[in-house]
Short mmCIF file of C-alpha atoms and ligand atoms in Angstrom, two decimals:
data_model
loop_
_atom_site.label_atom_id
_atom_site.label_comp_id
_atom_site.label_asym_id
_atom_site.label_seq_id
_atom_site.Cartn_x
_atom_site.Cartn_y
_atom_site.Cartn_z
CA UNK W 1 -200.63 100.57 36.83
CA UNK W 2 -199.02 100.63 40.42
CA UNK W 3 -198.23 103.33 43.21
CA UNK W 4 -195.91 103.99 45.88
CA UNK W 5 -196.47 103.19 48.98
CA UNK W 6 -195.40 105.34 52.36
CA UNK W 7 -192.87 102.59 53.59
CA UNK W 8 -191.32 102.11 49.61
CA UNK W 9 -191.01 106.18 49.68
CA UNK W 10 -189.32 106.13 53.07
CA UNK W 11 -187.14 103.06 53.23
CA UNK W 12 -184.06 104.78 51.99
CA UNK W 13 -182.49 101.61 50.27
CA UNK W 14 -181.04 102.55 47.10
CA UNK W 15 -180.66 99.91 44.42
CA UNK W 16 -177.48 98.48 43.91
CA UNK W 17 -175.87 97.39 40.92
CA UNK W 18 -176.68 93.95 39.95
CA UNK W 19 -174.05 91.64 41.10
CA UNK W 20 -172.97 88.30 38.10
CA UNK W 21 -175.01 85.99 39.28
CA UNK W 22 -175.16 82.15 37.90
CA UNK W 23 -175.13 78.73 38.99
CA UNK W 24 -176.30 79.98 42.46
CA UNK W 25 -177.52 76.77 45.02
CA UNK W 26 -180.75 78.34 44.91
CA UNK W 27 -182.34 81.45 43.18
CA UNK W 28 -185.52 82.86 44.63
CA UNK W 29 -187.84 84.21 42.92
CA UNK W 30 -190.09 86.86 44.71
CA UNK W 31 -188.09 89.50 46.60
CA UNK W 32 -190.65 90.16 49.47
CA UNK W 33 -190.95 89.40 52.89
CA UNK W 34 -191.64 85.49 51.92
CA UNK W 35 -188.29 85.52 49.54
CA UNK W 36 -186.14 87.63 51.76
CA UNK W 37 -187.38 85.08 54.93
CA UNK W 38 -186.83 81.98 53.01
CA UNK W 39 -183.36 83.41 51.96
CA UNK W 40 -182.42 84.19 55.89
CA UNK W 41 -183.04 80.76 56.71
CA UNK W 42 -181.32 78.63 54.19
CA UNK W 43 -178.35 80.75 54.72
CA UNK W 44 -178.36 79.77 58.31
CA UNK W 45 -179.32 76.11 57.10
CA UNK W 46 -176.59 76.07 54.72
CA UNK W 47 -174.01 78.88 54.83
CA UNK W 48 -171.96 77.10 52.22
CA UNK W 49 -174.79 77.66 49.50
CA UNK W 50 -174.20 80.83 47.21
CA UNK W 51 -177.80 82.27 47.25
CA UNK W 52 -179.51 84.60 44.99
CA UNK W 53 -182.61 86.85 44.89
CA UNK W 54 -184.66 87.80 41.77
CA UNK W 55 -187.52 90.36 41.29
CA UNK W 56 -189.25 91.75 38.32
CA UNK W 57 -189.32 95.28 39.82
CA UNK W 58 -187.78 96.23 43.12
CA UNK W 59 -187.16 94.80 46.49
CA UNK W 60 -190.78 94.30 47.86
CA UNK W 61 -191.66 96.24 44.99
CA UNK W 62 -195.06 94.28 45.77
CA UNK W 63 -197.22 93.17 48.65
CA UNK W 64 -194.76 93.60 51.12
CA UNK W 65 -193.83 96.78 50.44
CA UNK W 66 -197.89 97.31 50.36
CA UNK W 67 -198.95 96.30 53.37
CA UNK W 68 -200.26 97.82 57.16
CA UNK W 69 -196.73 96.43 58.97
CA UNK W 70 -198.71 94.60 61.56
CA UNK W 71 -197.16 91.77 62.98
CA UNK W 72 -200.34 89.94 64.23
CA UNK W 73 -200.22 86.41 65.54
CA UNK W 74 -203.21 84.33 63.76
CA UNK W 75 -205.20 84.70 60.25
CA UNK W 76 -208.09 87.01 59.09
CA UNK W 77 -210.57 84.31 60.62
CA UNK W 78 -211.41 84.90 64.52
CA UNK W 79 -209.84 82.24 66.27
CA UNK W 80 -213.59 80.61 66.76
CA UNK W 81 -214.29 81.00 63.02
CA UNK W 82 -211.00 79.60 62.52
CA UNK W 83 -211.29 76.90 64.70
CA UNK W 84 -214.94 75.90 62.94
CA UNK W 85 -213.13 75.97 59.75
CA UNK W 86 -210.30 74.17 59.72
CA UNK W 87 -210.96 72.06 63.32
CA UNK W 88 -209.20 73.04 66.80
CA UNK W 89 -205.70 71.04 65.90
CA UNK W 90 -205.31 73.13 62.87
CA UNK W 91 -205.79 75.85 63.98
CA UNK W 92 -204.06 75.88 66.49
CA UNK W 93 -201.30 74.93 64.74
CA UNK W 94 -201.76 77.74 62.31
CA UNK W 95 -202.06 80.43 65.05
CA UNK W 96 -198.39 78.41 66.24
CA UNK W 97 -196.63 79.50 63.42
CA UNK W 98 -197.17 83.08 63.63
CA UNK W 99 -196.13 82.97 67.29
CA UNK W 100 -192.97 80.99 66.27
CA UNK W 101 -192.35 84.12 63.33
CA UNK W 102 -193.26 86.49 65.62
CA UNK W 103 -190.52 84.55 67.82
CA UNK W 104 -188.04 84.33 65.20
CA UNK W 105 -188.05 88.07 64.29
CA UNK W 106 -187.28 89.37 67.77
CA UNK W 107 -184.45 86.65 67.97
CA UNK W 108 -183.24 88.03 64.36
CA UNK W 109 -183.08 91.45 66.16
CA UNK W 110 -181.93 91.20 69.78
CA UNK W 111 -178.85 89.63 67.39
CA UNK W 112 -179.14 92.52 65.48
CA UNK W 113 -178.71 96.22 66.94
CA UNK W 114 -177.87 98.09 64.35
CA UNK W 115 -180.99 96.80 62.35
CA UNK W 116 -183.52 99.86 61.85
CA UNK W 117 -186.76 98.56 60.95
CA UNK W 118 -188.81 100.58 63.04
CA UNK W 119 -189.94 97.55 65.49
CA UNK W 120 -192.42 98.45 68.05
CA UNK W 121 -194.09 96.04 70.77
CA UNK W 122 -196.82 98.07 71.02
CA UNK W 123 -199.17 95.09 70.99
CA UNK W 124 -202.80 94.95 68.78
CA UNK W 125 -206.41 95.15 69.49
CA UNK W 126 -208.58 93.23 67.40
CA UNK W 127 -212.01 95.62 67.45
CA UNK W 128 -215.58 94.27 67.27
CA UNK W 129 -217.99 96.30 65.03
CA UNK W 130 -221.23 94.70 66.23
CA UNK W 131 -222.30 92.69 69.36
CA UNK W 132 -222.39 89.33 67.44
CA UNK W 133 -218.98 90.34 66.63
CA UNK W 134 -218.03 90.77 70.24
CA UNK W 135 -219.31 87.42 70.96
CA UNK W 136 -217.27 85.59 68.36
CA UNK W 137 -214.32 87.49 70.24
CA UNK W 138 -215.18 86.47 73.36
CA UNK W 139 -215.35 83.09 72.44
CA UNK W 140 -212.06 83.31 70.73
CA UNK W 141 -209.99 84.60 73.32
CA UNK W 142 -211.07 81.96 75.79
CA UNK W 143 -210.51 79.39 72.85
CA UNK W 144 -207.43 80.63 72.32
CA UNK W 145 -206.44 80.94 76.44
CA UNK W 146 -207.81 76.96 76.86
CA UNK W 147 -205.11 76.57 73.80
CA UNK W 148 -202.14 78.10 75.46
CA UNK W 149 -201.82 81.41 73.45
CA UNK W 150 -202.04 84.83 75.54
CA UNK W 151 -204.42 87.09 75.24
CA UNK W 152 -207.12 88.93 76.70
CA UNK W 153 -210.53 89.64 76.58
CA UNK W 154 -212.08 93.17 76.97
CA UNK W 155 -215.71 93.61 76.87
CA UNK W 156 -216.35 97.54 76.15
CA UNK W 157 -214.08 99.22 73.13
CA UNK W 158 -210.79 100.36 75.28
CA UNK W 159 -210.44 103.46 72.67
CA UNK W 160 -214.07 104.72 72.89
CA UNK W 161 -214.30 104.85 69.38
CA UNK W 162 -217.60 103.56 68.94
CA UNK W 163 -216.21 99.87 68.77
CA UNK W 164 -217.86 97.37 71.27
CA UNK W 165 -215.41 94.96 72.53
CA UNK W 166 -211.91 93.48 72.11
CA UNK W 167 -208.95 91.25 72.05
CA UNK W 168 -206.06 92.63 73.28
CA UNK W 169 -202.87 90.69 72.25
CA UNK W 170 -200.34 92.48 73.91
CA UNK W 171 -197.00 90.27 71.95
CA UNK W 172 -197.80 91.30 68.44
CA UNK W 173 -195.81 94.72 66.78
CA UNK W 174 -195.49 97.15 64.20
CA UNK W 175 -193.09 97.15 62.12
CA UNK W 176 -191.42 98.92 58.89
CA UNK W 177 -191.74 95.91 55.75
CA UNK W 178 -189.30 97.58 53.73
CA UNK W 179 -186.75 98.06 55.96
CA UNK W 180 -187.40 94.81 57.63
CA UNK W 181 -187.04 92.86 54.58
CA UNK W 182 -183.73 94.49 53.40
CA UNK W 183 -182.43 93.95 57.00
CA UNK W 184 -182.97 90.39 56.44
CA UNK W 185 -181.93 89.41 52.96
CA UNK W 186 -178.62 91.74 54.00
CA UNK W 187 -177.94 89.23 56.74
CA UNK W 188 -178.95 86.28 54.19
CA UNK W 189 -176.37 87.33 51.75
CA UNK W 190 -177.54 86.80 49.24
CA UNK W 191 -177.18 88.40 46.03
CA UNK W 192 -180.09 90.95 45.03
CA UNK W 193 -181.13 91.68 41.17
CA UNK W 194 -183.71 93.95 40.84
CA UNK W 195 -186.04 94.91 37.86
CA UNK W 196 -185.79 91.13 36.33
CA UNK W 197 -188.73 89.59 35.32
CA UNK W 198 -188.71 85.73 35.06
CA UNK W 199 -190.15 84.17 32.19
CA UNK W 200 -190.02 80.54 31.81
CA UNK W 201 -188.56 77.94 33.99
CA UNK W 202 -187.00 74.91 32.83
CA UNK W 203 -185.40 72.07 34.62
CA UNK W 204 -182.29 70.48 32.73
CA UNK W 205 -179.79 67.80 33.68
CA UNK W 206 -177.24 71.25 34.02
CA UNK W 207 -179.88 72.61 36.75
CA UNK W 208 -182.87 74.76 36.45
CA UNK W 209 -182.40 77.42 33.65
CA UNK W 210 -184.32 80.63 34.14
CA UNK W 211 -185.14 82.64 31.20
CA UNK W 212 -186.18 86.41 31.87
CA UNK W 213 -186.29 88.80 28.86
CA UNK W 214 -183.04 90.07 30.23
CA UNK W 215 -181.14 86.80 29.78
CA UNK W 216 -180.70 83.65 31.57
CA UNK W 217 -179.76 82.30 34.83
CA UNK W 218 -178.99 79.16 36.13
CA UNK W 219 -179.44 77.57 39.33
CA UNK W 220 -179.94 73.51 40.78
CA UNK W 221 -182.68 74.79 42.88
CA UNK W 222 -185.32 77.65 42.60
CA UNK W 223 -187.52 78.64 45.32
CA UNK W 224 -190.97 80.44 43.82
CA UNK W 225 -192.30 83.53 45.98
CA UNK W 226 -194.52 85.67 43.36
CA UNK W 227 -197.43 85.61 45.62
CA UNK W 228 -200.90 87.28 43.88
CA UNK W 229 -198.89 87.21 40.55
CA UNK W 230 -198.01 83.20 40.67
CA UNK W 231 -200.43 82.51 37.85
CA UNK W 232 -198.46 84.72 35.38
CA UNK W 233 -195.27 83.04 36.26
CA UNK W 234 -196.57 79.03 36.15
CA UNK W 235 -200.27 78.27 34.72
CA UNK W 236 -199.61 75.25 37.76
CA UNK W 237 -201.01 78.60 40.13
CA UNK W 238 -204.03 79.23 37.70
CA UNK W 239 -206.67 77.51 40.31
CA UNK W 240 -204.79 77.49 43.36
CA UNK W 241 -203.58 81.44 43.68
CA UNK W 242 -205.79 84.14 43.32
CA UNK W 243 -205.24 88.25 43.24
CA UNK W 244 -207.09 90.03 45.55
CA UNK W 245 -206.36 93.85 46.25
CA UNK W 246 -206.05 95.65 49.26
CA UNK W 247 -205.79 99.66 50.03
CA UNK W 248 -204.55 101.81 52.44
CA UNK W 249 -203.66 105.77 53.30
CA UNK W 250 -201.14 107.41 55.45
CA UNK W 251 -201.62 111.15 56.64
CA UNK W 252 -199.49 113.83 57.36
CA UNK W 253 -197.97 113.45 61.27
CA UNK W 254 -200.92 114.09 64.07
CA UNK W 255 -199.18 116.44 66.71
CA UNK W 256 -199.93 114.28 69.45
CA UNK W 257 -200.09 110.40 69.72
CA UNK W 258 -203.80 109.26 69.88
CA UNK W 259 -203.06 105.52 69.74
CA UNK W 260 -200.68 102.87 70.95
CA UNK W 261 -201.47 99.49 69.21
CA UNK W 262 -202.05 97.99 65.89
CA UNK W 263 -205.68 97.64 65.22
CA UNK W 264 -207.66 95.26 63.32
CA UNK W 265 -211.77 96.13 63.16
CA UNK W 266 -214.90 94.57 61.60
CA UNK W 267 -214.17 91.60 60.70
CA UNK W 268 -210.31 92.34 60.07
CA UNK W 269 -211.61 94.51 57.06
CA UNK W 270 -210.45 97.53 58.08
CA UNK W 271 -207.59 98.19 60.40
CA UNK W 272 -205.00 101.27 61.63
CA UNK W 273 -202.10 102.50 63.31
CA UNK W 274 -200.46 105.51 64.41
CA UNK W 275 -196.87 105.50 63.36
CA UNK W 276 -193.71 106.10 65.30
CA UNK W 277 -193.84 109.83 63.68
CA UNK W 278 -197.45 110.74 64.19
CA UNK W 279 -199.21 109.83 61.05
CA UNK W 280 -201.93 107.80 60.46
CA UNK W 281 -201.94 104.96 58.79
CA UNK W 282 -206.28 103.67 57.39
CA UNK W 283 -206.55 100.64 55.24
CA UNK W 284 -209.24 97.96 53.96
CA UNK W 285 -212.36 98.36 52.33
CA UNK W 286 -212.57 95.46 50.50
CA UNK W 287 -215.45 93.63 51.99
CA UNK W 288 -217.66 96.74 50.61
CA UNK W 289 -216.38 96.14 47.28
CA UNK W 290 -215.51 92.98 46.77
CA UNK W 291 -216.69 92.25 43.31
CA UNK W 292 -213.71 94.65 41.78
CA UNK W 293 -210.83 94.50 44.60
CA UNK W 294 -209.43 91.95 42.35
CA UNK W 295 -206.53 91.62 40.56
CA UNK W 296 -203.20 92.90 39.84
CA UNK W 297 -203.19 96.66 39.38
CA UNK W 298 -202.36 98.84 42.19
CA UNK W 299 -203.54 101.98 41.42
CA UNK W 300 -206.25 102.87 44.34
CA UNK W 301 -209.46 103.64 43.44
CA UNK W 302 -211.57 106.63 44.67
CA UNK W 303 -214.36 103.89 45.94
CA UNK W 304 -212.19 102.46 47.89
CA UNK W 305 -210.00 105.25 49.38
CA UNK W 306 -213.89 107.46 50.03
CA UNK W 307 -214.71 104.25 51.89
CA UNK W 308 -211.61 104.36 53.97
CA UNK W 309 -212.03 108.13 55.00
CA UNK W 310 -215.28 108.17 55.72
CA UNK W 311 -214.25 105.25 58.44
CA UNK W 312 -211.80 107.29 59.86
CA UNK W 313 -214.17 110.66 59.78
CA UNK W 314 -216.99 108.13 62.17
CA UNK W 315 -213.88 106.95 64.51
CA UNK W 316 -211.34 109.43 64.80
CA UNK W 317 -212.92 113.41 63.42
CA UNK W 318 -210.38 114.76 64.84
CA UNK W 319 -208.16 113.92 61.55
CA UNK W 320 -210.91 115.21 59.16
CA UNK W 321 -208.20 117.99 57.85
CA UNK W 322 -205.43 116.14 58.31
CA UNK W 323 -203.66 116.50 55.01
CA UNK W 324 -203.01 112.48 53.24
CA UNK W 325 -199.96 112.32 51.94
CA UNK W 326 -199.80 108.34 50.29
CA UNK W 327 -202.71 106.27 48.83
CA UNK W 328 -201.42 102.85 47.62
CA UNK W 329 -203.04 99.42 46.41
CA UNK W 330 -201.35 95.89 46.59
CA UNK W 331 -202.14 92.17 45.70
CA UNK W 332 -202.14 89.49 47.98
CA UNK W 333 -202.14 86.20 46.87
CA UNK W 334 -205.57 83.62 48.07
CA UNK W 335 -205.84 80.28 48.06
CA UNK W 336 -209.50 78.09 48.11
CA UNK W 337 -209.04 77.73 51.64
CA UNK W 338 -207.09 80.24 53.35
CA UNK W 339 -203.77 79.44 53.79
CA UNK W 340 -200.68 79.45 52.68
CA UNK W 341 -199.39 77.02 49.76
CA UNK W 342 -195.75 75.07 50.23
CA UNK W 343 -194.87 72.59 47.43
CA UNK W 344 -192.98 71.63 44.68
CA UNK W 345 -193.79 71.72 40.91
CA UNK W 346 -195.23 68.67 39.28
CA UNK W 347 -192.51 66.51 37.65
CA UNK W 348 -190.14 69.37 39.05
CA UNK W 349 -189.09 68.50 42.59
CA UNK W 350 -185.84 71.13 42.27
CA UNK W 351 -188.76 73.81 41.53
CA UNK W 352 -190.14 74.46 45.05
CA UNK W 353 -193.02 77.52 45.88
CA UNK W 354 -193.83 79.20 49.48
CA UNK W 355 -197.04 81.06 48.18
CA UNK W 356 -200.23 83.59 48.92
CA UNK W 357 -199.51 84.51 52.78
CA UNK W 358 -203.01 86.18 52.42
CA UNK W 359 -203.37 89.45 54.37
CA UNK W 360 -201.04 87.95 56.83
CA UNK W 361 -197.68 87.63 55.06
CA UNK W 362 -196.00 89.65 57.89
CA UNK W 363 -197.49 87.77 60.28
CA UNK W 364 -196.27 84.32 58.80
CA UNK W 365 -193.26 85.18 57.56
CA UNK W 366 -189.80 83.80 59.26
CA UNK W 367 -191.48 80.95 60.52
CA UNK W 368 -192.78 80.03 56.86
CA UNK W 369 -189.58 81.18 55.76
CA UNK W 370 -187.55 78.21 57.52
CA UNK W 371 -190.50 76.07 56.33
CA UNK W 372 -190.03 76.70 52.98
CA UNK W 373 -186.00 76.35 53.12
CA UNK W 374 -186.71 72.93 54.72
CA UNK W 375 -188.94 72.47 51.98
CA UNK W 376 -186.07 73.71 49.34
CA UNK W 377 -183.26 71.18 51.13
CA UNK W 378 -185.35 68.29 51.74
CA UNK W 379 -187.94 68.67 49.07
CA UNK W 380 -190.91 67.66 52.03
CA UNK W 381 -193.61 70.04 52.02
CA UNK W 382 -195.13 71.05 55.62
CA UNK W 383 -198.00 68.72 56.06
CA UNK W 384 -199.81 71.76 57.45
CA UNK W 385 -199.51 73.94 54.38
CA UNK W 386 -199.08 71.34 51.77
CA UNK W 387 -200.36 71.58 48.26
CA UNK W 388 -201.59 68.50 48.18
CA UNK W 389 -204.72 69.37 50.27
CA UNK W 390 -205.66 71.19 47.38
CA UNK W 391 -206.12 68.02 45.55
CA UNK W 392 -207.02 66.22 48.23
CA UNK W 393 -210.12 68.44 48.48
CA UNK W 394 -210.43 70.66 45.85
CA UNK W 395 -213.69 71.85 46.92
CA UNK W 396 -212.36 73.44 49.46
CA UNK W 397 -214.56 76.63 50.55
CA UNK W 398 -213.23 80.06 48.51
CA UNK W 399 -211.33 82.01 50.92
CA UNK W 400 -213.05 85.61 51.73
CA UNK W 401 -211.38 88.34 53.15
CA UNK W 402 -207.57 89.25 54.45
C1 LIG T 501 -203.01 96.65 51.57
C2 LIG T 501 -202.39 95.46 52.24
C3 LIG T 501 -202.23 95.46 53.63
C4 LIG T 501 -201.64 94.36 54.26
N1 LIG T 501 -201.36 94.44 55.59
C5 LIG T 501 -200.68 93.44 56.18
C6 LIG T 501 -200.23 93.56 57.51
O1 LIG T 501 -200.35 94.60 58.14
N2 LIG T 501 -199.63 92.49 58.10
C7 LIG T 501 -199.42 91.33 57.40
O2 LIG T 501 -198.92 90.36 57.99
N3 LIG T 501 -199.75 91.23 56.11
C8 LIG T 501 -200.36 92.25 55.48
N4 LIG T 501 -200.68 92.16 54.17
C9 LIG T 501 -200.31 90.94 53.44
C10 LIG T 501 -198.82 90.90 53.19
O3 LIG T 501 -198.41 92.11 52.60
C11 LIG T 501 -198.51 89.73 52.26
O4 LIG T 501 -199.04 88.53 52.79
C12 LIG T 501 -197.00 89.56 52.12
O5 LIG T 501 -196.38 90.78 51.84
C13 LIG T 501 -196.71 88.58 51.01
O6 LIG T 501 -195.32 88.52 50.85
P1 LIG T 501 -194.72 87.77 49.60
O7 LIG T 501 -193.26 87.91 49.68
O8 LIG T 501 -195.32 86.42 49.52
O9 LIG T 501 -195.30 88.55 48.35
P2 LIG T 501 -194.89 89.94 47.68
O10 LIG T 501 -194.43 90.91 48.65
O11 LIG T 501 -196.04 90.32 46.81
O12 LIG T 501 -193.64 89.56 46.81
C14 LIG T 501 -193.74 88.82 45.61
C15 LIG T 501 -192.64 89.36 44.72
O13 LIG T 501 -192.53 88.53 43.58
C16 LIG T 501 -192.18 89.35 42.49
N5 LIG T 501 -192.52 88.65 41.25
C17 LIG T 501 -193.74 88.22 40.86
N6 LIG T 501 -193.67 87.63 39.66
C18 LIG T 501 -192.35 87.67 39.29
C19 LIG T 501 -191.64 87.24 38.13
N7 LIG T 501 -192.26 86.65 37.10
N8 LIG T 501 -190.31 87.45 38.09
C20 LIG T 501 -189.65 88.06 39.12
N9 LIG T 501 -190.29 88.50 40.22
C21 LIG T 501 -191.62 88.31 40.31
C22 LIG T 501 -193.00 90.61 42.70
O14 LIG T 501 -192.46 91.72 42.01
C23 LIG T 501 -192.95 90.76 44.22
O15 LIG T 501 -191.93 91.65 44.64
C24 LIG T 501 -201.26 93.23 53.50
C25 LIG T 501 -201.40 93.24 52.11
C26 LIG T 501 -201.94 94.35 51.48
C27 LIG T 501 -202.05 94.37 49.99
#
């Protein structure tokens, strides 16, 4: 089952007829924000390569047509959290790359005029629920000030909503995924076809052949973006990628604007934004249910979606009545610890994969996009987001939240 999110009802991209496509360079699999990223930087790697761009159902017919359109520098973990996790050079390195994205999409734009993606530098507040919270925040922020990255500190909630302390990060954005992602694969050029689900994967002397129950394709390279759903396409994803869901509401437009930033609360499980026409946009829930915000399907579930109003009723009453006008549900892709997954296939080095972005595929994305078209052209994984940690430690702690 599936829904429709706010940004997939309002993106105003028709689908075009699928273009002959065969014997492309290198056919991507996955068009969402990682696909349509990896495909903007290989065609400014290699402008000489015809390029191609496969989905089983729409453009980001999946997570990234899903998602909050926050473009937060960092992961789900607090910077401290993240620090004790995965040690300070790590993580630093990790919080690096989404500054670099971050970089890269406001380069792609300033290029870009006539791009309408609904961009705006309206910076983010991370929110602390509790006081132990608040102290993990404050020790972030100076963490993350000692490590070069700008941000501040503020120790009361700035939008008296019953919060008790933040980071303000005043370089992240909000953004429109759907429109940002057909923006890019647009300047990739690369050719789209929509509603074609890939089946099976083989590599021949002739190049990889990819068979979807509406024919065949052939390509010398593939890159794999499927995210949550890499474990239907290659049994290789089984116990490295799992599904985990994530929900969200918009409302009607709120006749005046109540808030400026992007907002991340409690952990990162919940978070919200006002958008650029007055509605409100309420999503997360899953560390109160856990247990069955698994898997595939993205129908939202009443649980879920009570969980997420009565959050908004406690922090902002004044939208009790607001009418809601979308409820959606999306997949994100996990990995056992946390981050993203960049390698090739065993036995298969022309089959490469940039997978499972986490809650923070917008956040990641043109940065891990050139990564994984280095990754496609030189067949070298990113020693930071390298598969073979996975076998290096395979007990690696399960990842937990967004
Ligand atoms: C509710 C929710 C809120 C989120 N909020 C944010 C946010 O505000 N900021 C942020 O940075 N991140 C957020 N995320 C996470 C973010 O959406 C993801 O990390 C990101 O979209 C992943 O992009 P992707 O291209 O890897 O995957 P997807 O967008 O899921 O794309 C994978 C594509 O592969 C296709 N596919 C799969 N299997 C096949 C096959 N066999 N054949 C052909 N095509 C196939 C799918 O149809 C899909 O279109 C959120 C996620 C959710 C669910």
């Amino acid at each position: 089952m599936t829904s429709t999110s706010f940004w997939q009802a309002t993106a105003g991209c028709p689908s075009a007829p699928a273009p002959r496509v065969n014997d492309v360079d290198c056919l991507i699999v996955g068009g969402g924000i990682a696909g349509a990223s990896a495909a903007y930087a290989l065609a400014q790697a290699k402008p000489d390569w015809k390029l191609a761009v496969v989905d089983r159902r729409r453009i980001a017919g999946g997570a990234t047509g899903r998602n909050a359109g926050f473009l937060l520098a960092g992961t789900a973990d607090h910077y401290a959290v993240a620090v004790a996790r995965y040690g300070r050079e790590t993580a630093r390195a990790v919080f690096a790359t989404t500054v670099a994205s971050h970089h890269h999409i406001r380069t792609f734009l300033a290029h870009r005029p006539d791009v309408e993606c609904d961009y705006i530098p309206c910076g983010s507040l991370t929110l602390a629920g509790t006081q132990e919270e608040a102290e993990v925040l404050a020790h972030s922020a100076e963490l993350l000030r000692e490590d070069g990255f700008d941000v501040d500190f503020v120790p009361h909630d700035p939008l008296r909503r019953g919060f008790c302390a933040a980071i303000r990060n005043r370089h992240d954005a909000g953004v429109h995924p759907v429109k940002l992602v057909h923006a890019l694969l647009a300047a990739s050029g690369a050719a789209i076809v929509e509603n074609w689900p890939v089946a099976t994967l083989e590599s021949t002397p002739a190049g990889v052949v990819v068979q979807g129950e509406r024919g065949q394709l052939r390509a010398r390279r593939v890159l794999l973006t499927p995210n949550g759903e890499a474990a239907n396409l290659h049994a290789y994803f089984a116990d490295k990628v799992f599904p985990k869901r994530g929900q969200i509401f918009v409302t009607a437009p709120y006749p005046s604007r109540l808030l400026s930033e992007v907002v991340y609360a409690n952990d990162g499980y919940e978070y919200f934004r006002q958008l650029p026409d007055g509605r409100f946009l309420f999503g997360g829930g899953r560390r109160a249910f856990a247990a069955t915000e698994t898997g595939t399907d993205e129908t939202p579930t009443a649980d879920v979606q009570n969980f997420l109003e009565r959050f908004r009723d406690r922090h902002f009453p004044e939208l009790i009545d607001l009418p809601i006008t979308h409820r959606w549900a999306g997949t994100m892709g996990f990995t056992p610890d946390g981050l993203p997954l960049l390698g090739t296939l065993p036995g298969q080095p022309e089959i490469a994969f940039s997978i499972a972005c986490h809650g923070h595929g917008m956040g990641f994305s043109l940065e891990v996009g050139r990564l994984a078209a280095e990754l496609v052209i030189t067949g070298k994984p990113p020693a930071l987001f390298d598969v073979a940690r996975l076998e290096r430690n395979p007990a690696s702690r399960p990842a937990a939240h967004v």
